[in-house]
Amino acid sequence: MITGKTKVAGVIGHPIEHSMSPPMHNNAYKQLNMDYVYVAFHVLPEDIGELIKSSKVLGIQGLNVTIPHKTTVIPYLDEIDETAEKIGAVNTIQFKDGIAKGYNTDGIGAIKSIQQYTALKGKDVLIVGAGGASKAIAFTLINEKIKSLTIANRSKENAQKLIDNIKKQTTFEKIGYQPINEADEIIGDVDIIINTTPIGMYPKHEVEPPIKTDKITDKHIVMDIIYNPLETELLKQSRLNGATTINGTSMLINQGLVSFEIFTGRKASYESFEEALLEQLNKG
Ligand SMILES: NC(=O)c1ccc[n+]([C@@H]2O[C@H](COP(=O)([O-])OP(=O)(O)OC[C@H]3O[C@@H](n4cnc5c(N)ncnc54)[C@H](OP(=O)(O)O)[C@@H]3O)[C@@H](O)[C@H]2O)c1
């Protein structure tokens, strides 16, 4: 029941009504018997400054941030975590003692998902795509001391921008570009493949994978950050080749769990988030 003491957290975006975050967080509050509620706020880009001020006034505990506000919200924050600053995008804001502090838990979410299967230190990684999610994952992987990183992308220019950005802000040197249609040529040299493009996402899910899969074997871990469908064509072909596959629900759940802890100081169970997410996805 909502009481006079109920604490409020939420997610801001434009649009926002399809967000999976409210059911995940609310299910965890319920299971942990916490007096919290998590709501979706539709916020227009021009109102983002007012939103931060109002959230402080209302005593909001924390906000997740989604498209299109992840970068534009930064100037309105009081503090920003080091990795989020490097990434240049915030998906989590903690409000504490009048201070709004930004974090990025997308990259950590992806990394925790892979760490459920293998350690990252010393691994050769291929990321397909060079957009916002790719950037968050790339910076976080580097913190985990991977051996090399290759960015396969359609636009060389966009990949190069990301590579230059990483080289400028870190001491990581073993990073290179591969055209997306030639990505299969280096598959034998990598341990982990992560798709961050929307290729294969519902409703355009019946398409060829973003990269050729013939050279994927049982030595590979293949993650697709798409969570609808649960098994993309890339994951299906990789599984049939013997690879370990990870779908996008894992990243979504893990990023949410890290945000949950930032907002409440408590840990929620993976299962409490997963149960609510799968129920939503099954509703279609
Ligand atoms: N599971 C999760 O928690 C989670 C979190 C965040 C995002 N996502 C998903 O990740 C995906 C990407 O999100 P984002 O924010 O990174 O998007 P973004 O910034 O728009 O980047 C999209 C990337 O995909 C590439 N791309 C798009 N359409 C393509 C096509 N038809 N052929 C080849 N390449 C194409 C783009 O290549 P160019 O540079 O050549 O344009 C770019 O590298 C979305 O499907 C999103 O739903 C999942």
Coordinates of C-alpha atoms and ligand atoms in Angstrom, one line a residue:
M1 CA 0.0 0.0 0.0
I2 CA 1.2 3.6 -0.7
T3 CA 1.5 5.4 2.6
G4 CA 2.6 8.8 3.8
K5 CA 6.2 7.4 4.1
T6 CA 6.4 5.8 0.6
K7 CA 9.6 6.7 -1.2
V8 CA 9.5 7.4 -4.9
A9 CA 11.9 6.4 -7.7
G10 CA 11.3 6.3 -11.4
V11 CA 12.4 6.5 -15.0
I12 CA 12.3 9.5 -17.4
G13 CA 12.2 9.3 -21.2
H14 CA 10.4 10.4 -24.3
P15 CA 8.6 8.2 -25.1
I16 CA 8.4 6.1 -21.9
E17 CA 5.3 4.0 -21.7
H18 CA 7.0 0.9 -23.0
S19 CA 9.7 0.9 -20.3
M20 CA 10.3 -2.4 -18.6
S21 CA 11.8 -0.8 -15.5
P22 CA 8.7 -0.1 -13.4
P23 CA 7.5 -3.8 -13.2
M24 CA 11.1 -4.9 -12.4
H25 CA 11.7 -2.4 -9.6
N26 CA 8.2 -2.7 -8.2
N27 CA 8.3 -6.5 -8.1
A28 CA 11.6 -6.3 -6.1
Y29 CA 10.1 -3.8 -3.6
K30 CA 7.2 -6.1 -3.1
Q31 CA 9.4 -9.1 -2.5
L32 CA 11.6 -7.2 -0.1
N33 CA 8.6 -5.6 1.6
M34 CA 10.0 -2.1 1.0
D35 CA 7.8 1.0 1.2
Y36 CA 8.8 2.3 -2.3
V37 CA 7.1 2.9 -5.6
Y38 CA 8.7 3.2 -9.0
V39 CA 7.0 5.2 -11.8
A40 CA 7.5 6.2 -15.4
F41 CA 7.6 9.9 -16.1
H42 CA 7.2 11.3 -19.6
V43 CA 9.6 14.2 -19.7
L44 CA 10.1 16.5 -22.8
P45 CA 13.7 17.4 -23.7
E46 CA 13.0 21.1 -23.0
D47 CA 11.9 20.3 -19.4
I48 CA 15.0 18.4 -18.3
G49 CA 16.5 21.2 -16.1
E50 CA 13.2 21.8 -14.4
L51 CA 12.9 18.0 -13.8
I52 CA 16.1 17.8 -11.9
K53 CA 15.1 20.8 -9.7
S54 CA 11.6 19.4 -9.1
S55 CA 12.9 15.9 -8.2
K56 CA 15.0 17.4 -5.5
V57 CA 12.0 19.4 -4.2
L58 CA 9.8 16.3 -4.2
G59 CA 12.4 14.1 -2.5
I60 CA 12.6 11.6 -5.3
Q61 CA 15.2 8.9 -4.4
G62 CA 16.5 8.2 -7.8
L63 CA 15.7 8.2 -11.5
N64 CA 16.7 6.0 -14.4
V65 CA 17.2 8.0 -17.6
T66 CA 16.5 6.7 -21.1
I67 CA 16.3 8.0 -24.7
P68 CA 16.6 10.9 -25.5
H69 CA 17.9 12.3 -22.2
K70 CA 21.0 10.3 -21.4
T71 CA 23.5 12.9 -22.5
T72 CA 21.4 16.1 -22.3
V73 CA 20.7 15.6 -18.6
I74 CA 24.5 15.8 -17.7
P75 CA 24.8 19.7 -17.4
Y76 CA 22.0 19.7 -14.8
L77 CA 23.7 17.2 -12.4
D78 CA 25.8 18.3 -9.4
E79 CA 28.2 15.3 -9.7
I80 CA 29.0 12.5 -12.2
D81 CA 30.7 9.2 -11.7
E82 CA 34.0 8.8 -13.5
T83 CA 32.9 6.1 -15.9
A84 CA 29.7 7.8 -16.8
E85 CA 31.7 11.0 -17.5
K86 CA 34.0 9.1 -19.9
I87 CA 31.0 7.5 -21.6
G88 CA 29.3 10.9 -21.8
A89 CA 25.9 9.4 -20.9
V90 CA 24.0 8.9 -17.7
N91 CA 21.2 6.3 -17.2
T92 CA 20.9 6.5 -13.4
I93 CA 20.6 9.6 -11.1
Q94 CA 20.8 9.3 -7.3
F95 CA 19.4 12.1 -5.2
K96 CA 21.0 12.3 -1.8
D97 CA 21.3 15.2 0.6
G98 CA 20.3 17.7 -2.2
I99 CA 22.9 16.4 -4.6
A100 CA 22.0 14.8 -8.0
K101 CA 24.7 12.4 -9.0
G102 CA 24.8 10.6 -12.4
Y103 CA 26.0 7.1 -13.1
N104 CA 26.0 4.8 -16.1
T105 CA 25.0 1.2 -15.2
D106 CA 24.4 0.0 -18.8
G107 CA 28.0 -1.1 -19.3
I108 CA 28.2 -2.7 -15.8
G109 CA 24.9 -4.5 -16.6
A110 CA 26.5 -6.0 -19.8
I111 CA 29.7 -6.9 -18.1
K112 CA 28.0 -8.6 -15.1
S113 CA 26.0 -10.7 -17.6
I114 CA 29.2 -12.0 -19.3
Q115 CA 30.9 -12.5 -15.9
Q116 CA 28.2 -15.0 -15.1
Y117 CA 30.0 -17.2 -17.7
T118 CA 33.7 -16.1 -17.8
A119 CA 36.2 -13.7 -16.5
L120 CA 37.0 -10.7 -18.8
K121 CA 40.6 -10.1 -18.0
G122 CA 42.9 -11.0 -21.0
K123 CA 40.0 -11.6 -23.4
D124 CA 39.7 -10.5 -27.0
V125 CA 36.4 -8.9 -27.6
L126 CA 34.4 -8.0 -30.7
I127 CA 31.6 -5.4 -30.3
V128 CA 29.3 -5.0 -33.3
G129 CA 27.9 -1.5 -33.4
A130 CA 29.3 1.9 -32.3
G131 CA 26.3 3.7 -30.8
G132 CA 25.4 4.6 -27.2
A133 CA 25.2 1.1 -25.9
S134 CA 28.5 0.1 -27.6
K135 CA 30.2 3.1 -26.0
A136 CA 29.0 2.2 -22.5
I137 CA 30.0 -1.4 -22.9
A138 CA 33.4 -0.5 -24.4
F139 CA 34.5 1.8 -21.6
T140 CA 33.4 -0.6 -18.9
L141 CA 35.1 -3.6 -20.6
I142 CA 38.4 -1.7 -20.7
N143 CA 38.1 -1.2 -16.9
E144 CA 38.0 -5.0 -16.7
K145 CA 41.4 -5.3 -18.4
I146 CA 40.4 -7.1 -21.5
K147 CA 43.3 -7.8 -24.0
S148 CA 41.9 -6.3 -27.2
L149 CA 38.8 -4.7 -28.5
T150 CA 37.5 -4.6 -32.1
I151 CA 34.6 -2.5 -33.2
A152 CA 32.7 -3.8 -36.2
N153 CA 30.3 -1.2 -37.6
R154 CA 28.5 -0.1 -40.7
S155 CA 29.8 3.4 -40.6
K156 CA 33.6 3.6 -40.3
E157 CA 33.4 7.2 -39.3
N158 CA 31.2 6.4 -36.3
A159 CA 33.4 3.5 -35.2
Q160 CA 36.5 5.7 -35.6
K161 CA 34.9 8.4 -33.4
L162 CA 34.4 5.9 -30.6
I163 CA 37.9 4.5 -31.0
D164 CA 39.5 8.0 -30.9
N165 CA 37.3 8.8 -27.9
I166 CA 38.5 5.7 -26.0
K167 CA 42.2 6.3 -26.9
K168 CA 41.9 9.9 -25.8
Q169 CA 40.4 9.1 -22.4
T170 CA 42.1 5.8 -21.5
T171 CA 45.6 4.3 -21.9
F172 CA 44.1 1.3 -23.8
E173 CA 45.8 0.9 -27.2
K174 CA 44.7 -2.5 -28.5
I175 CA 41.6 -1.3 -30.2
G176 CA 40.7 -1.4 -33.9
Y177 CA 38.0 -1.2 -36.5
Q178 CA 36.6 -3.9 -38.8
P179 CA 33.9 -3.4 -41.4
I180 CA 30.7 -5.1 -40.3
N181 CA 30.5 -7.2 -43.4
E182 CA 34.0 -8.5 -42.9
A183 CA 33.6 -9.2 -39.1
D184 CA 33.6 -13.0 -39.7
E185 CA 37.3 -12.7 -40.8
I186 CA 38.4 -12.0 -37.2
I187 CA 36.0 -14.2 -35.3
G188 CA 38.7 -16.9 -35.0
D189 CA 40.8 -14.3 -33.1
V190 CA 38.2 -13.3 -30.5
D191 CA 36.7 -14.9 -27.4
I192 CA 33.6 -12.8 -26.9
I193 CA 31.2 -11.2 -29.4
I194 CA 28.6 -8.6 -28.4
N195 CA 25.9 -7.3 -30.7
T196 CA 24.8 -3.8 -29.9
T197 CA 23.0 -3.0 -33.2
P198 CA 19.2 -3.2 -33.4
I199 CA 19.5 -5.8 -36.2
G200 CA 17.2 -8.7 -35.3
M201 CA 14.9 -6.7 -33.0
Y202 CA 11.2 -7.3 -33.0
P203 CA 9.2 -6.6 -35.3
K204 CA 12.1 -6.9 -37.8
H205 CA 13.4 -10.1 -36.2
E206 CA 13.3 -12.4 -39.3
V207 CA 16.5 -11.0 -40.8
E208 CA 20.0 -12.2 -41.3
P209 CA 22.2 -11.6 -38.2
P210 CA 24.4 -8.4 -38.3
I211 CA 27.5 -10.6 -38.9
K212 CA 28.1 -13.9 -40.6
T213 CA 28.1 -16.7 -38.0
D214 CA 29.9 -19.6 -39.9
K215 CA 33.1 -19.2 -37.9
I216 CA 31.4 -19.0 -34.5
T217 CA 32.2 -22.1 -32.5
D218 CA 31.9 -23.6 -29.0
K219 CA 34.9 -21.5 -27.9
H220 CA 32.8 -18.3 -28.2
I221 CA 30.6 -16.4 -25.9
V222 CA 28.0 -14.5 -27.9
M223 CA 25.9 -11.8 -26.3
D224 CA 23.0 -9.9 -28.0
I225 CA 21.8 -6.9 -26.1
I226 CA 18.4 -7.2 -27.9
Y227 CA 15.8 -8.7 -25.5
N228 CA 12.9 -9.0 -27.8
P229 CA 12.9 -11.6 -29.2
L230 CA 14.6 -13.5 -26.4
E231 CA 16.6 -15.5 -29.0
T232 CA 17.7 -13.4 -32.0
E233 CA 18.8 -15.0 -35.2
L234 CA 22.4 -14.2 -34.2
L235 CA 22.0 -16.1 -30.9
K236 CA 20.1 -19.0 -32.6
Q237 CA 22.8 -19.6 -35.2
S238 CA 25.6 -19.1 -32.6
R239 CA 23.9 -21.7 -30.3
L240 CA 23.6 -24.2 -33.1
N241 CA 27.3 -23.7 -33.7
G242 CA 27.9 -24.6 -30.0
A243 CA 28.6 -21.2 -28.6
T244 CA 27.5 -20.0 -25.2
T245 CA 24.8 -17.4 -25.8
I246 CA 23.5 -14.6 -23.6
N247 CA 20.4 -12.6 -24.4
G248 CA 19.6 -8.9 -23.7
T249 CA 17.4 -9.6 -20.7
S250 CA 20.5 -10.2 -18.7
M251 CA 22.0 -6.7 -19.4
L252 CA 18.6 -5.1 -18.8
I253 CA 18.2 -6.9 -15.4
N254 CA 21.7 -6.3 -14.3
Q255 CA 21.8 -2.6 -15.1
G256 CA 18.5 -2.3 -13.2
L257 CA 19.9 -4.2 -10.2
V258 CA 22.8 -1.8 -10.0
S259 CA 20.5 1.2 -10.2
F260 CA 18.2 -0.4 -7.5
E261 CA 21.2 -0.5 -5.1
I262 CA 22.2 3.1 -5.9
F263 CA 18.6 4.3 -5.2
T264 CA 17.8 2.2 -2.1
G265 CA 21.1 1.0 -0.6
R266 CA 19.7 -2.6 -0.8
K267 CA 20.3 -5.5 -3.2
A268 CA 17.4 -7.0 -5.1
S269 CA 17.4 -10.5 -6.4
Y270 CA 18.1 -11.3 -10.1
E271 CA 14.9 -13.5 -10.0
S272 CA 12.7 -10.7 -8.8
F273 CA 13.6 -8.5 -11.8
E274 CA 13.6 -11.4 -14.2
E275 CA 10.1 -12.7 -13.2
A276 CA 8.6 -9.2 -13.8
L277 CA 10.4 -8.7 -17.1
L278 CA 9.5 -12.0 -18.6
E279 CA 5.9 -11.5 -17.6
Q280 CA 5.9 -8.2 -19.4
L281 CA 7.6 -9.6 -22.5
N282 CA 5.2 -12.5 -22.6
K283 CA 2.3 -10.0 -22.6
G284 CA 3.8 -8.7 -25.9
Ligands
LIG1 N1 19.5 -4.9 -23.1 C1 19.7 -3.7 -22.7 O1 19.7 -3.4 -21.5 C2 19.9 -2.6 -23.7 C3 20.4 -1.3 -23.3 C4 20.6 -0.3 -24.2 C5 20.3 -0.6 -25.6 N2 19.8 -1.8 -25.9 C6 19.5 -2.1 -27.4 O2 20.7 -1.9 -28.1 C7 20.4 -1.4 -29.4 C8 21.3 -0.2 -29.8 O3 21.0 0.9 -28.9 P1 21.9 2.2 -29.0 O4 21.3 3.1 -28.0 O5 23.3 1.9 -28.9 O6 21.5 2.7 -30.5 P2 22.4 3.8 -31.4 O7 23.1 4.7 -30.5 O8 21.3 4.3 -32.3 O9 23.4 2.9 -32.2 C9 23.0 1.9 -33.1 C10 24.2 1.2 -33.7 O10 23.6 0.2 -34.6 C11 24.1 0.4 -35.9 N3 23.0 0.1 -36.8 C12 21.7 0.5 -36.7 N4 20.9 0.1 -37.8 C13 21.8 -0.7 -38.5 C14 21.6 -1.4 -39.7 N5 20.5 -1.5 -40.4 N6 22.7 -2.0 -40.2 C15 23.9 -2.0 -39.6 N7 24.1 -1.3 -38.5 C16 23.1 -0.7 -37.9 C17 24.5 1.8 -36.0 O11 25.5 1.8 -37.0 P3 26.0 3.2 -37.7 O12 27.0 3.8 -36.8 O13 26.6 2.7 -39.0 O14 24.8 4.0 -37.9 C18 25.1 2.0 -34.6 O15 26.4 1.5 -34.5 C19 18.9 -1.2 -29.4 O16 18.3 -2.3 -30.1 C20 18.5 -1.1 -28.0 O17 17.1 -1.5 -27.8 C21 19.6 -2.8 -25.0

